[in-house]
PDB file of C-alpha atoms in Angstrom:
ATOM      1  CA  UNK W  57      -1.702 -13.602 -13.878  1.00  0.00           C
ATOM      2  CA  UNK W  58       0.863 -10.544 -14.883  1.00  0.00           C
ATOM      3  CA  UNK W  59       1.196  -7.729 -12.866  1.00  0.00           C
ATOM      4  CA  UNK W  60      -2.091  -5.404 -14.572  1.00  0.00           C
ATOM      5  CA  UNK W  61      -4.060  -8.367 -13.531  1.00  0.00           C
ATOM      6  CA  UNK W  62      -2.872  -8.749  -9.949  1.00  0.00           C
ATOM      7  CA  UNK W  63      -3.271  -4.749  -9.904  1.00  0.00           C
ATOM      8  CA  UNK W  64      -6.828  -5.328 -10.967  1.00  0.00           C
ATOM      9  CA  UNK W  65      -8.211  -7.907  -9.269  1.00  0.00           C
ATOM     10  CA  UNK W  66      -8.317  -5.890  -6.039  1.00  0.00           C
ATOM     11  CA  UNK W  67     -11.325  -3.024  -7.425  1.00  0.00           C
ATOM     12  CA  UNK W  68     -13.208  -6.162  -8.407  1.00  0.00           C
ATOM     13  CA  UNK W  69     -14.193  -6.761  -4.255  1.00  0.00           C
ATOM     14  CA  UNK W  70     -15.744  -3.521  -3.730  1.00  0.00           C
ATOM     15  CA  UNK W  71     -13.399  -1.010  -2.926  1.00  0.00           C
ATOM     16  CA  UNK W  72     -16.017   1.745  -4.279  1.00  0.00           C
ATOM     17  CA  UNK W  73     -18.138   0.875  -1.816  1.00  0.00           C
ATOM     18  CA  UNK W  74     -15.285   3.072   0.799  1.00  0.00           C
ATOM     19  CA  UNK W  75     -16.116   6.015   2.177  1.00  0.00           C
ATOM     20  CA  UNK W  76     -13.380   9.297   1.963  1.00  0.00           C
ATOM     21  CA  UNK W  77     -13.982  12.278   1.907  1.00  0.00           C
ATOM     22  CA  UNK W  78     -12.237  14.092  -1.336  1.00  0.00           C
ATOM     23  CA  UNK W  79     -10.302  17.362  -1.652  1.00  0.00           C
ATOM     24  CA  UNK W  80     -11.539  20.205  -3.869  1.00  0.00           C
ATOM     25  CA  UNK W  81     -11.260  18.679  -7.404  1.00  0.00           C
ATOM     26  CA  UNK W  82      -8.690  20.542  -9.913  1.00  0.00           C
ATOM     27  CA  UNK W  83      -8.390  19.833 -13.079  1.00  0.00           C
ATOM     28  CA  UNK W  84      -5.270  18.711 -14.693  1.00  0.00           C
ATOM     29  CA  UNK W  85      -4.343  18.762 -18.391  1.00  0.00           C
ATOM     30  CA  UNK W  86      -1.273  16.488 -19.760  1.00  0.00           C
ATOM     31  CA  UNK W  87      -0.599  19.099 -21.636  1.00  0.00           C
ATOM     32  CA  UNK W  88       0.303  22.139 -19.382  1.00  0.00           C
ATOM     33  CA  UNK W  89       2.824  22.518 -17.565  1.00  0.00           C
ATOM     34  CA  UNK W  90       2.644  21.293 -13.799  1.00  0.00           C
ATOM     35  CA  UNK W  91       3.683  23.348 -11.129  1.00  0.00           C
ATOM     36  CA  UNK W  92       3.492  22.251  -7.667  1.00  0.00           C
ATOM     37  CA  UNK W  93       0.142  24.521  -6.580  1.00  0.00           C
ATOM     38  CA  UNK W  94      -0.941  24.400  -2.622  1.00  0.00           C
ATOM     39  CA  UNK W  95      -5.047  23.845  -2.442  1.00  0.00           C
ATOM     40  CA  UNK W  96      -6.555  25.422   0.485  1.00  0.00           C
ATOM     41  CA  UNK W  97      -9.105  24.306   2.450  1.00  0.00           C
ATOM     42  CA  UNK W  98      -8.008  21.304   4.244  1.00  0.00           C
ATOM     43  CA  UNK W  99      -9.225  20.146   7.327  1.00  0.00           C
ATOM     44  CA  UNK W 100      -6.625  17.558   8.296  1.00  0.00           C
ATOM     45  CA  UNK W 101      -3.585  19.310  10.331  1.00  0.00           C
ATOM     46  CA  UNK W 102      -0.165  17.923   9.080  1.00  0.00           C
ATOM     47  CA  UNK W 103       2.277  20.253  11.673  1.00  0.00           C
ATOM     48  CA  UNK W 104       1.299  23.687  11.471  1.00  0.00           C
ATOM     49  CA  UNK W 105      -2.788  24.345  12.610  1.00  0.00           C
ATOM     50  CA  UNK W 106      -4.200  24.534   8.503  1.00  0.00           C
ATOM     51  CA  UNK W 107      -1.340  24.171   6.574  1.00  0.00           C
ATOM     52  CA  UNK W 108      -0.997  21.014   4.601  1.00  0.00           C
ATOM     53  CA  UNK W 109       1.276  19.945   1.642  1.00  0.00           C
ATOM     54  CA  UNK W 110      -0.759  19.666  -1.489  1.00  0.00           C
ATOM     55  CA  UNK W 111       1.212  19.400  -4.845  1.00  0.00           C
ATOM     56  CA  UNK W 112       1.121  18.278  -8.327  1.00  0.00           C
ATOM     57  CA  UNK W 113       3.917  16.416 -10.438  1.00  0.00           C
ATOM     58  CA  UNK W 114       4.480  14.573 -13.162  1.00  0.00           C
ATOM     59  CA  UNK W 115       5.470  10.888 -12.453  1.00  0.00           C
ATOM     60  CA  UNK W 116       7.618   8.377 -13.693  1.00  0.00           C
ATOM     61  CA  UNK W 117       8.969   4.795 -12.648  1.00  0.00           C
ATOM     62  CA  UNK W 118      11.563   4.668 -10.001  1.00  0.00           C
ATOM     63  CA  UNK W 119      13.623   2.224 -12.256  1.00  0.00           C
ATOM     64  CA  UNK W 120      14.422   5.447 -14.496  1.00  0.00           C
ATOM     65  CA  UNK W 121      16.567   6.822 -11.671  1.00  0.00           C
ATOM     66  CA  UNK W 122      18.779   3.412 -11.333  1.00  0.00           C
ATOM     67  CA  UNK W 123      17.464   3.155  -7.700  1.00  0.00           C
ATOM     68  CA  UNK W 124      15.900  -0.503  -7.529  1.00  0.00           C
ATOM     69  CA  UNK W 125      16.009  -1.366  -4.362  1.00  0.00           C
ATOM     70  CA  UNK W 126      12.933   1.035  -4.090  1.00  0.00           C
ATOM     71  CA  UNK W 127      10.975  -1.327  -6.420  1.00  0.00           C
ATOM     72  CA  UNK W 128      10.386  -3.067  -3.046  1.00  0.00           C
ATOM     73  CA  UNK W 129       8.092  -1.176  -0.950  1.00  0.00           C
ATOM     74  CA  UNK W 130       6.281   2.193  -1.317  1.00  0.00           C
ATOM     75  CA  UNK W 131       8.086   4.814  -0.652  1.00  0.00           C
ATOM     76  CA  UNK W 132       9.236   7.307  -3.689  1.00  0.00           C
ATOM     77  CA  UNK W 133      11.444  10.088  -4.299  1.00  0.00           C
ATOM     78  CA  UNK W 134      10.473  13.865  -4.566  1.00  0.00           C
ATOM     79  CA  UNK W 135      12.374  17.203  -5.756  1.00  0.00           C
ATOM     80  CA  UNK W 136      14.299  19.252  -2.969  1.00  0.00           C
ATOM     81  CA  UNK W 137      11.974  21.765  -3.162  1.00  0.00           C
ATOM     82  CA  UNK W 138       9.508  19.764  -1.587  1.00  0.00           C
ATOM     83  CA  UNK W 139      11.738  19.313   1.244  1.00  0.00           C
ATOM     84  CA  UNK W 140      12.107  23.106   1.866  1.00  0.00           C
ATOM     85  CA  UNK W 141       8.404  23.369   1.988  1.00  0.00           C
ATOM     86  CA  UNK W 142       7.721  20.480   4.230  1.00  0.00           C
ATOM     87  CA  UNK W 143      10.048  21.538   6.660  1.00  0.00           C
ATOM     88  CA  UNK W 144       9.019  25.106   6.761  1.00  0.00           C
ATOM     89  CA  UNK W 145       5.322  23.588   7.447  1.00  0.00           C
ATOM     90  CA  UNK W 146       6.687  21.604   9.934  1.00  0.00           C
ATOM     91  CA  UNK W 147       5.049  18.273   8.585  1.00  0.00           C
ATOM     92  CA  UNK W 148       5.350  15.335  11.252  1.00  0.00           C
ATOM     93  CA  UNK W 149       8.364  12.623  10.946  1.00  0.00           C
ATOM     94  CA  UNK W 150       7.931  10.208   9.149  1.00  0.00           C
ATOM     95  CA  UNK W 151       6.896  11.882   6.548  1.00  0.00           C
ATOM     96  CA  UNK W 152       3.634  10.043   4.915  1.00  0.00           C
ATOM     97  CA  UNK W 153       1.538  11.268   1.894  1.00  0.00           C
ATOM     98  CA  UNK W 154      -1.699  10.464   0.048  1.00  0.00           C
ATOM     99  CA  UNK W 155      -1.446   9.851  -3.844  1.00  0.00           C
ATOM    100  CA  UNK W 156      -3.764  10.599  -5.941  1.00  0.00           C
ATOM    101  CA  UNK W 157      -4.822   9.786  -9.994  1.00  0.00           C
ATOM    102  CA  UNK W 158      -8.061  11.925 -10.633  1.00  0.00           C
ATOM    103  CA  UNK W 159      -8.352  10.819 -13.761  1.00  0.00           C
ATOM    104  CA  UNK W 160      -9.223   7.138 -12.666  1.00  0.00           C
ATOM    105  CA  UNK W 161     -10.435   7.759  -9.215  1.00  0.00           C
ATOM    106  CA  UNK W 162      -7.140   5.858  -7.876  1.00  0.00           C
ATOM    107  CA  UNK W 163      -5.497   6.571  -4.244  1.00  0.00           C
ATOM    108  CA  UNK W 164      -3.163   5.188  -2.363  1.00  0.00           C
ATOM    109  CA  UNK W 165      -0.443   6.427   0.690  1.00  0.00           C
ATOM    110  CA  UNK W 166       3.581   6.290   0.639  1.00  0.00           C
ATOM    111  CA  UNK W 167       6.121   7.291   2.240  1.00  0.00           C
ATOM    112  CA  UNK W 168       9.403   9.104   0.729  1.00  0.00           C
ATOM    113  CA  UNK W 169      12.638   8.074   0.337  1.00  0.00           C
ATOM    114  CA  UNK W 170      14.788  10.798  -0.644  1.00  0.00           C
ATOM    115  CA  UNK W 171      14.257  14.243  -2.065  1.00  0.00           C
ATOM    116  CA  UNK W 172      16.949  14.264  -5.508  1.00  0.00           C
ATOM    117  CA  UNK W 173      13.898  14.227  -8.320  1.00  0.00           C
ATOM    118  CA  UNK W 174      14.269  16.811 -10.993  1.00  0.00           C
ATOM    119  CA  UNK W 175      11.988  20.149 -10.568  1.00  0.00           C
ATOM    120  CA  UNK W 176       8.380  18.869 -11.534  1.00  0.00           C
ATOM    121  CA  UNK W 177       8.864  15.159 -11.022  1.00  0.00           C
ATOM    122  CA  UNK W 178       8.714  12.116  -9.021  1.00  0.00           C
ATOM    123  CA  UNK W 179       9.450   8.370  -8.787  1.00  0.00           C
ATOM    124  CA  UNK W 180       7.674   5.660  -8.021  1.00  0.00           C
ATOM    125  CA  UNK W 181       7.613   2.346  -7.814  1.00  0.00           C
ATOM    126  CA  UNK W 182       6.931   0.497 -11.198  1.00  0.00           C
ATOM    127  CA  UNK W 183       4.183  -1.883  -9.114  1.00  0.00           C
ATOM    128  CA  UNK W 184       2.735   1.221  -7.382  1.00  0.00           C
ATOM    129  CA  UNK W 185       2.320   3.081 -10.888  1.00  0.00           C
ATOM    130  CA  UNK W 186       0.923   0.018 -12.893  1.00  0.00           C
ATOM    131  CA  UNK W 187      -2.486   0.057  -9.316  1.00  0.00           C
ATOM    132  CA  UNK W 188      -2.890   3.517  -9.326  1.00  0.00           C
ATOM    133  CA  UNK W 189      -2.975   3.248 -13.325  1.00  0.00           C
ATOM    134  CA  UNK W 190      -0.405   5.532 -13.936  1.00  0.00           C
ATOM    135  CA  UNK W 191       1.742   5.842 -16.966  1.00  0.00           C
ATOM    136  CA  UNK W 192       4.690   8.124 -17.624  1.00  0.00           C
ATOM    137  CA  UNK W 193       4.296  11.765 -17.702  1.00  0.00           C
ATOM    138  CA  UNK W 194       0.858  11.447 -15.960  1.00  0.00           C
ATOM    139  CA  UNK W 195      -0.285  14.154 -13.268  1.00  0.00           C
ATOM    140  CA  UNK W 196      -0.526  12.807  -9.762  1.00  0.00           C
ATOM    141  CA  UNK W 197      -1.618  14.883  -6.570  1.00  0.00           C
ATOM    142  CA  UNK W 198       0.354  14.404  -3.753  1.00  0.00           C
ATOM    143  CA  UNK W 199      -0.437  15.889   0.009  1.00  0.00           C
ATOM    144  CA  UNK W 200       1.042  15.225   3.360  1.00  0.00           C
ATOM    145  CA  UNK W 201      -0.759  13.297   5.808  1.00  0.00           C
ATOM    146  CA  UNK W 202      -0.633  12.192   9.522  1.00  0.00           C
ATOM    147  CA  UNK W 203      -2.120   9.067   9.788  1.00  0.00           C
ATOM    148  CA  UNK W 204      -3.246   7.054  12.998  1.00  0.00           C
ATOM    149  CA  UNK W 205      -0.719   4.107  14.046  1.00  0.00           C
ATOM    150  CA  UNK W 206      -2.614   0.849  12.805  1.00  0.00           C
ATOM    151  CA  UNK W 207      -3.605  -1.532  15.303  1.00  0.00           C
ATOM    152  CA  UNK W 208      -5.396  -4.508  12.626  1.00  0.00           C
ATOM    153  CA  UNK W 209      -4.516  -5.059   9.413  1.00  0.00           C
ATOM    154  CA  UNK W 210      -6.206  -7.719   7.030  1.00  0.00           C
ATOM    155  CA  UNK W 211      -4.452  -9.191   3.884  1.00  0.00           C
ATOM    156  CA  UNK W 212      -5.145 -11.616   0.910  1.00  0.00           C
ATOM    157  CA  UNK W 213      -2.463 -13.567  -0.714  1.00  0.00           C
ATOM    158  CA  UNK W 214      -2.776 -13.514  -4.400  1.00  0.00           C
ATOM    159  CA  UNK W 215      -1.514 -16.797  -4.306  1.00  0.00           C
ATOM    160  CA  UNK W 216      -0.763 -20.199  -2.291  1.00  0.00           C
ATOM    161  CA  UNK W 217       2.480 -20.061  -3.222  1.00  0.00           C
ATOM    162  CA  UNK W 218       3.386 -17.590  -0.205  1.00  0.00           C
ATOM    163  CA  UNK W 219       1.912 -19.749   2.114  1.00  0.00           C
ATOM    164  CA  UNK W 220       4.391 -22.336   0.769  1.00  0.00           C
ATOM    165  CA  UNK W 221       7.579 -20.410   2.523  1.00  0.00           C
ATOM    166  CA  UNK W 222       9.068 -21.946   5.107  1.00  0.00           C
ATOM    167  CA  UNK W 223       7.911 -18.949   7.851  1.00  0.00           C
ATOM    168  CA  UNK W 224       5.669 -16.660   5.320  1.00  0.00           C
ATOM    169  CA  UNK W 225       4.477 -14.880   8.556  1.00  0.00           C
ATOM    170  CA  UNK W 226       8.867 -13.477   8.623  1.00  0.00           C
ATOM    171  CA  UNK W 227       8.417 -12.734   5.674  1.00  0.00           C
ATOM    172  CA  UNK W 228       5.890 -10.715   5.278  1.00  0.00           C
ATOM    173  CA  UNK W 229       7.236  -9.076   9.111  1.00  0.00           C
ATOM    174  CA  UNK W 230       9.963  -8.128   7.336  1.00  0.00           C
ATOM    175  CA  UNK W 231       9.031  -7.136   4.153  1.00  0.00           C
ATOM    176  CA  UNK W 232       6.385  -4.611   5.541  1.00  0.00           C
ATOM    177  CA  UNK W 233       8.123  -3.204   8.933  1.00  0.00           C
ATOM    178  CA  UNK W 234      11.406  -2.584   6.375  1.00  0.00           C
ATOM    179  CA  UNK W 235      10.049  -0.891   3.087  1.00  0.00           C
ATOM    180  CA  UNK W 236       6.574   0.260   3.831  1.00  0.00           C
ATOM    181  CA  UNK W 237       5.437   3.175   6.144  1.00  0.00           C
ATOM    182  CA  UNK W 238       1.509   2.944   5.398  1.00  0.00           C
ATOM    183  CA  UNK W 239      -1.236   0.581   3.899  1.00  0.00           C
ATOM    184  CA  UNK W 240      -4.542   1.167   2.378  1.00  0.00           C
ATOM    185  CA  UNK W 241      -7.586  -0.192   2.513  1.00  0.00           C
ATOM    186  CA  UNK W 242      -9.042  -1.522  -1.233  1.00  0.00           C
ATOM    187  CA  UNK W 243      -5.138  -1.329  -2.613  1.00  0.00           C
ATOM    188  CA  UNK W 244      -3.047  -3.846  -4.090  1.00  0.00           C
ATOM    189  CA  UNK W 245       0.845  -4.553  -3.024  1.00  0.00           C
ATOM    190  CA  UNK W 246       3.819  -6.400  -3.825  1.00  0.00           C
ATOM    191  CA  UNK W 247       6.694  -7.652  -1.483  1.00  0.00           C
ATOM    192  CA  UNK W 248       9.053  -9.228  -3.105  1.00  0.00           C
ATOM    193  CA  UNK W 249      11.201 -12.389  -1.802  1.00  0.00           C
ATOM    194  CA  UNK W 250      14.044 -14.256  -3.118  1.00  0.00           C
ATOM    195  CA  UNK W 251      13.755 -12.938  -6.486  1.00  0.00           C
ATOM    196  CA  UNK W 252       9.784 -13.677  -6.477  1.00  0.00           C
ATOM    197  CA  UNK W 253       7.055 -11.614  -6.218  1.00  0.00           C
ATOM    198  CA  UNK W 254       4.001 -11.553  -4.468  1.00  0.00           C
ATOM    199  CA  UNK W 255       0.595  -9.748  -4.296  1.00  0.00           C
ATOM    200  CA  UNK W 256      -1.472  -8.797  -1.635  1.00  0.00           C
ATOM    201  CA  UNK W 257      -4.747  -7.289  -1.165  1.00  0.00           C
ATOM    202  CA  UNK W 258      -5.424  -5.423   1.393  1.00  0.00           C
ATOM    203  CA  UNK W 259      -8.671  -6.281   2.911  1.00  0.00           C
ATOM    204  CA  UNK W 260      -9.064  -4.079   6.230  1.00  0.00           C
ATOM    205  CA  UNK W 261      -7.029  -1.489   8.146  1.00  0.00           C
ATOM    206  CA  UNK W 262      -8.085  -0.527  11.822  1.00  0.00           C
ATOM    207  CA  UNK W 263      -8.140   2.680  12.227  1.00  0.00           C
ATOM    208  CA  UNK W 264     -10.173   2.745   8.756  1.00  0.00           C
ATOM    209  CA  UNK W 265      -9.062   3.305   5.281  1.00  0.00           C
ATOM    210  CA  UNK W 266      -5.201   4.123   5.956  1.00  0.00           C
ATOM    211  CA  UNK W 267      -3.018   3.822   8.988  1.00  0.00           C
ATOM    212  CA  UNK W 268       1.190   3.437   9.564  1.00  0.00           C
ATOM    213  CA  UNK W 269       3.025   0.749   9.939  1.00  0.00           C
ATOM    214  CA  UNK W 270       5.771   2.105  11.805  1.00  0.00           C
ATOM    215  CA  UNK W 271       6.586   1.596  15.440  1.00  0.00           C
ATOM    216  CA  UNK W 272       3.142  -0.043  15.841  1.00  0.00           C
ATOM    217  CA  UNK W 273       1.919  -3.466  17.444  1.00  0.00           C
ATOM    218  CA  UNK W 274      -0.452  -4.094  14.465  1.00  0.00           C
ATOM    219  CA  UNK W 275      -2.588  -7.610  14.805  1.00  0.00           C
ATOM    220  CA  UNK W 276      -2.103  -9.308  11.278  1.00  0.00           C
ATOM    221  CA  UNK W 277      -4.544 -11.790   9.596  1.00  0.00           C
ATOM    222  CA  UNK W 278      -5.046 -13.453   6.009  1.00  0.00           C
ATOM    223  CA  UNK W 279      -8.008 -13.898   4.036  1.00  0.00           C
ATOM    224  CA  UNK W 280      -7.526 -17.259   1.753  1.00  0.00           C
ATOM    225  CA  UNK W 281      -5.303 -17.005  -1.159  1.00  0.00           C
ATOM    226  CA  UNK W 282      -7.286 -16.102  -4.416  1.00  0.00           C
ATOM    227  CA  UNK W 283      -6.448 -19.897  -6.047  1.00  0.00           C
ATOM    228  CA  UNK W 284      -7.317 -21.732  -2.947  1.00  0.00           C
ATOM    229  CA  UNK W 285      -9.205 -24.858  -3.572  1.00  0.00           C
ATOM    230  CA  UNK W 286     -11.119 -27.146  -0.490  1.00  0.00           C
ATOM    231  CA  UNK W 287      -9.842 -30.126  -0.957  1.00  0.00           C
ATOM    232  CA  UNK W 288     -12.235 -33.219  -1.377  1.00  0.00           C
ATOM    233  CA  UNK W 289     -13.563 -34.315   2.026  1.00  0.00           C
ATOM    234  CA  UNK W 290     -16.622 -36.490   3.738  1.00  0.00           C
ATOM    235  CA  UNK W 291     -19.753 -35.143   3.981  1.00  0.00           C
ATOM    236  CA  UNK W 292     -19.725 -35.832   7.433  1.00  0.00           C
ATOM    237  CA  UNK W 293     -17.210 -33.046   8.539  1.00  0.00           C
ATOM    238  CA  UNK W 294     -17.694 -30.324   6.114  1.00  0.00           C
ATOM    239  CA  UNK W 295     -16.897 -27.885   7.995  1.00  0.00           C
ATOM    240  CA  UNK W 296     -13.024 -29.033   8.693  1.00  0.00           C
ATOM    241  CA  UNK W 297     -10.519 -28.058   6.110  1.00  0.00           C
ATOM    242  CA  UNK W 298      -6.948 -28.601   5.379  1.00  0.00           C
ATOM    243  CA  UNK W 299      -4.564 -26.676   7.493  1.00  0.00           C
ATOM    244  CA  UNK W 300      -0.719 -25.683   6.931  1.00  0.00           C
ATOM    245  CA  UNK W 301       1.261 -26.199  10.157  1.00  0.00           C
ATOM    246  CA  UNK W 302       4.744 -24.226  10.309  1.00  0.00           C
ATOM    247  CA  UNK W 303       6.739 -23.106  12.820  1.00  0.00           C
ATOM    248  CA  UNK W 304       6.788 -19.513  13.303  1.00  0.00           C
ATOM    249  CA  UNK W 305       9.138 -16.709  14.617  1.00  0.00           C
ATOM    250  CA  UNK W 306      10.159 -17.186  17.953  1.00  0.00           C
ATOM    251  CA  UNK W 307       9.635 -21.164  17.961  1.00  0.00           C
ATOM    252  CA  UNK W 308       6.239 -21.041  18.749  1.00  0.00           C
ATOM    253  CA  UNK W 309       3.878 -23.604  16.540  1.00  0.00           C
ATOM    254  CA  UNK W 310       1.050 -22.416  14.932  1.00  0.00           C
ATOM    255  CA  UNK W 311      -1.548 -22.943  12.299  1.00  0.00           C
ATOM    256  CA  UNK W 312      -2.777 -20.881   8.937  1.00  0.00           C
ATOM    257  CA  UNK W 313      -6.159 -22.080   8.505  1.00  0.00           C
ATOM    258  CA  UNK W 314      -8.730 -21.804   5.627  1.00  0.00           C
ATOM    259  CA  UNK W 315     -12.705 -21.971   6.991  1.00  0.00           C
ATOM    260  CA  UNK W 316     -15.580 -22.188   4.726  1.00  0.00           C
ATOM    261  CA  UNK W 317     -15.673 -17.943   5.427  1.00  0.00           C
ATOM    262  CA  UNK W 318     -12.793 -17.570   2.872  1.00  0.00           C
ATOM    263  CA  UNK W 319     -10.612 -16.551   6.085  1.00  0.00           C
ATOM    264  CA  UNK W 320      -7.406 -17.609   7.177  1.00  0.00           C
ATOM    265  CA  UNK W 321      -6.645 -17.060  11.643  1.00  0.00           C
ATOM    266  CA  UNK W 322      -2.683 -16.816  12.423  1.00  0.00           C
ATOM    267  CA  UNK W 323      -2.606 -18.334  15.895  1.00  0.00           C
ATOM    268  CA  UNK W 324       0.148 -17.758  17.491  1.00  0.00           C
TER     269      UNK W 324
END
């Protein structure tokens, strides 16, 4: 499966079926220049009562700047003067934005890395780019958000390899607390560990649709890995299945298991 078809998969579950309320549309041409335009009407206070970062740029992969470390993670680089107005608004710390691609209906949240893009621009990750179907030179929207501290968070393994690590419940620990600020529900990301990569849906976020990662004690569980096959077994006991036993951080032992409900419980 290459990377548009891991990207994919995840709108094939239902992820229309979400409910968000949308911004006052504005139209975009490729064509025209894009300067960054604030769009009133907001209800959603980001620091100062009604003001709100709202802004349009062109994007382009983060790999253009030489930066690839940020090709891990979701957080993207923005022009200076973005800075200056995000100060002067007084937006909250971290600093945590919606994305948006009109065109295709796409959204997703990051978080922001630095602020050394050229006027007009910014850089994302090549992953995050390929699921919000983004291509160079495209129009995104971009606005500042405060979003609740997650306290559940639901994910699906693209594959059974992950559950193959030695401690996959470190890894991903790591790989999210480190280079990710904020998930969203119906979106697909990558970690990436020792030199592989690997997908993730994200099934479910408590508070709903988007919530932070940081500084929060967020309950974690796994849906089955999209290639997961039941195994043979007697009729007798159909509803047992085959679980992986690992040790996991801390020494404790515990147990990913697969039920006939396409779920998968971390017990620790």
């Amino acid at each position: 499966m290459d990377s548009d078809e891991e990207c994919d998969s995840i709108y094939e579950y239902g992820s229309d079926d979400l409910e968000y309320n949308s911004e006052s549309e504005v139209e975009h041409n490729n064509n025209d220049p894009v300067v960054p335009v604030p769009i009133n009407g907001e209800n959603q206070s980001n620091g100062v009562e009604g003001r709100i970062f709202n802004r349009v740029y062109f994007c382009y992969p983060v790999s253009y700047t030489g930066k690839t470390h940020l090709e891990n993670g979701n957080l993207i680089i923005m022009p200076s003067s973005a800075l200056d107005s995000l100060l002067d608004m007084e937006v909250n710390h971290p600093m945590m934005f919606e994305i948006e691609n009109k065109v295709f209906g796409r959204r997703s949240h990051c978080g922001v890395s630095e602020f050394t893009a050229e006027e007009g621009r910014v850089f994302l990750p090549n992953w995050l780019m390929q699921c919000m179907e983004l291509k160079d030179g495209d129009t995104i929207d971009i606005r500042s958000r405060n979003l609740p501290h997650g306290t559940y968070l639901k994910l699906q393994p693209h594959s059974m390899d992950f559950l193959a690590l030695p401690d996959p419940k470190y890894v991903l620990e790591e790989c999210l607390s480190n280079k990710f600020f904020c998930l969203t529900t119906g979106e697909t990301i990558k970690i990436n560990y020792n030199s592989k990569d690997f997908y993730f849906n994200v099934i479910e976020t408590k508070p709903p649709f988007a919530i932070s990662i940081i500084n929060t004690d967020c309950e974690l569980d796994l849906a089955c890995p999209f290639d997961y096959k039941e195994p043979e077994k007697p009729a007798v006991k159909q509803e047992k299945v085959v679980a992986f036993f690992f040790f996991l951080l801390g020494g404790s032992c515990g147990a990913l298991v697969c039920n006939r409900g396409n779920h998968v419980r971390i017990n620790l």
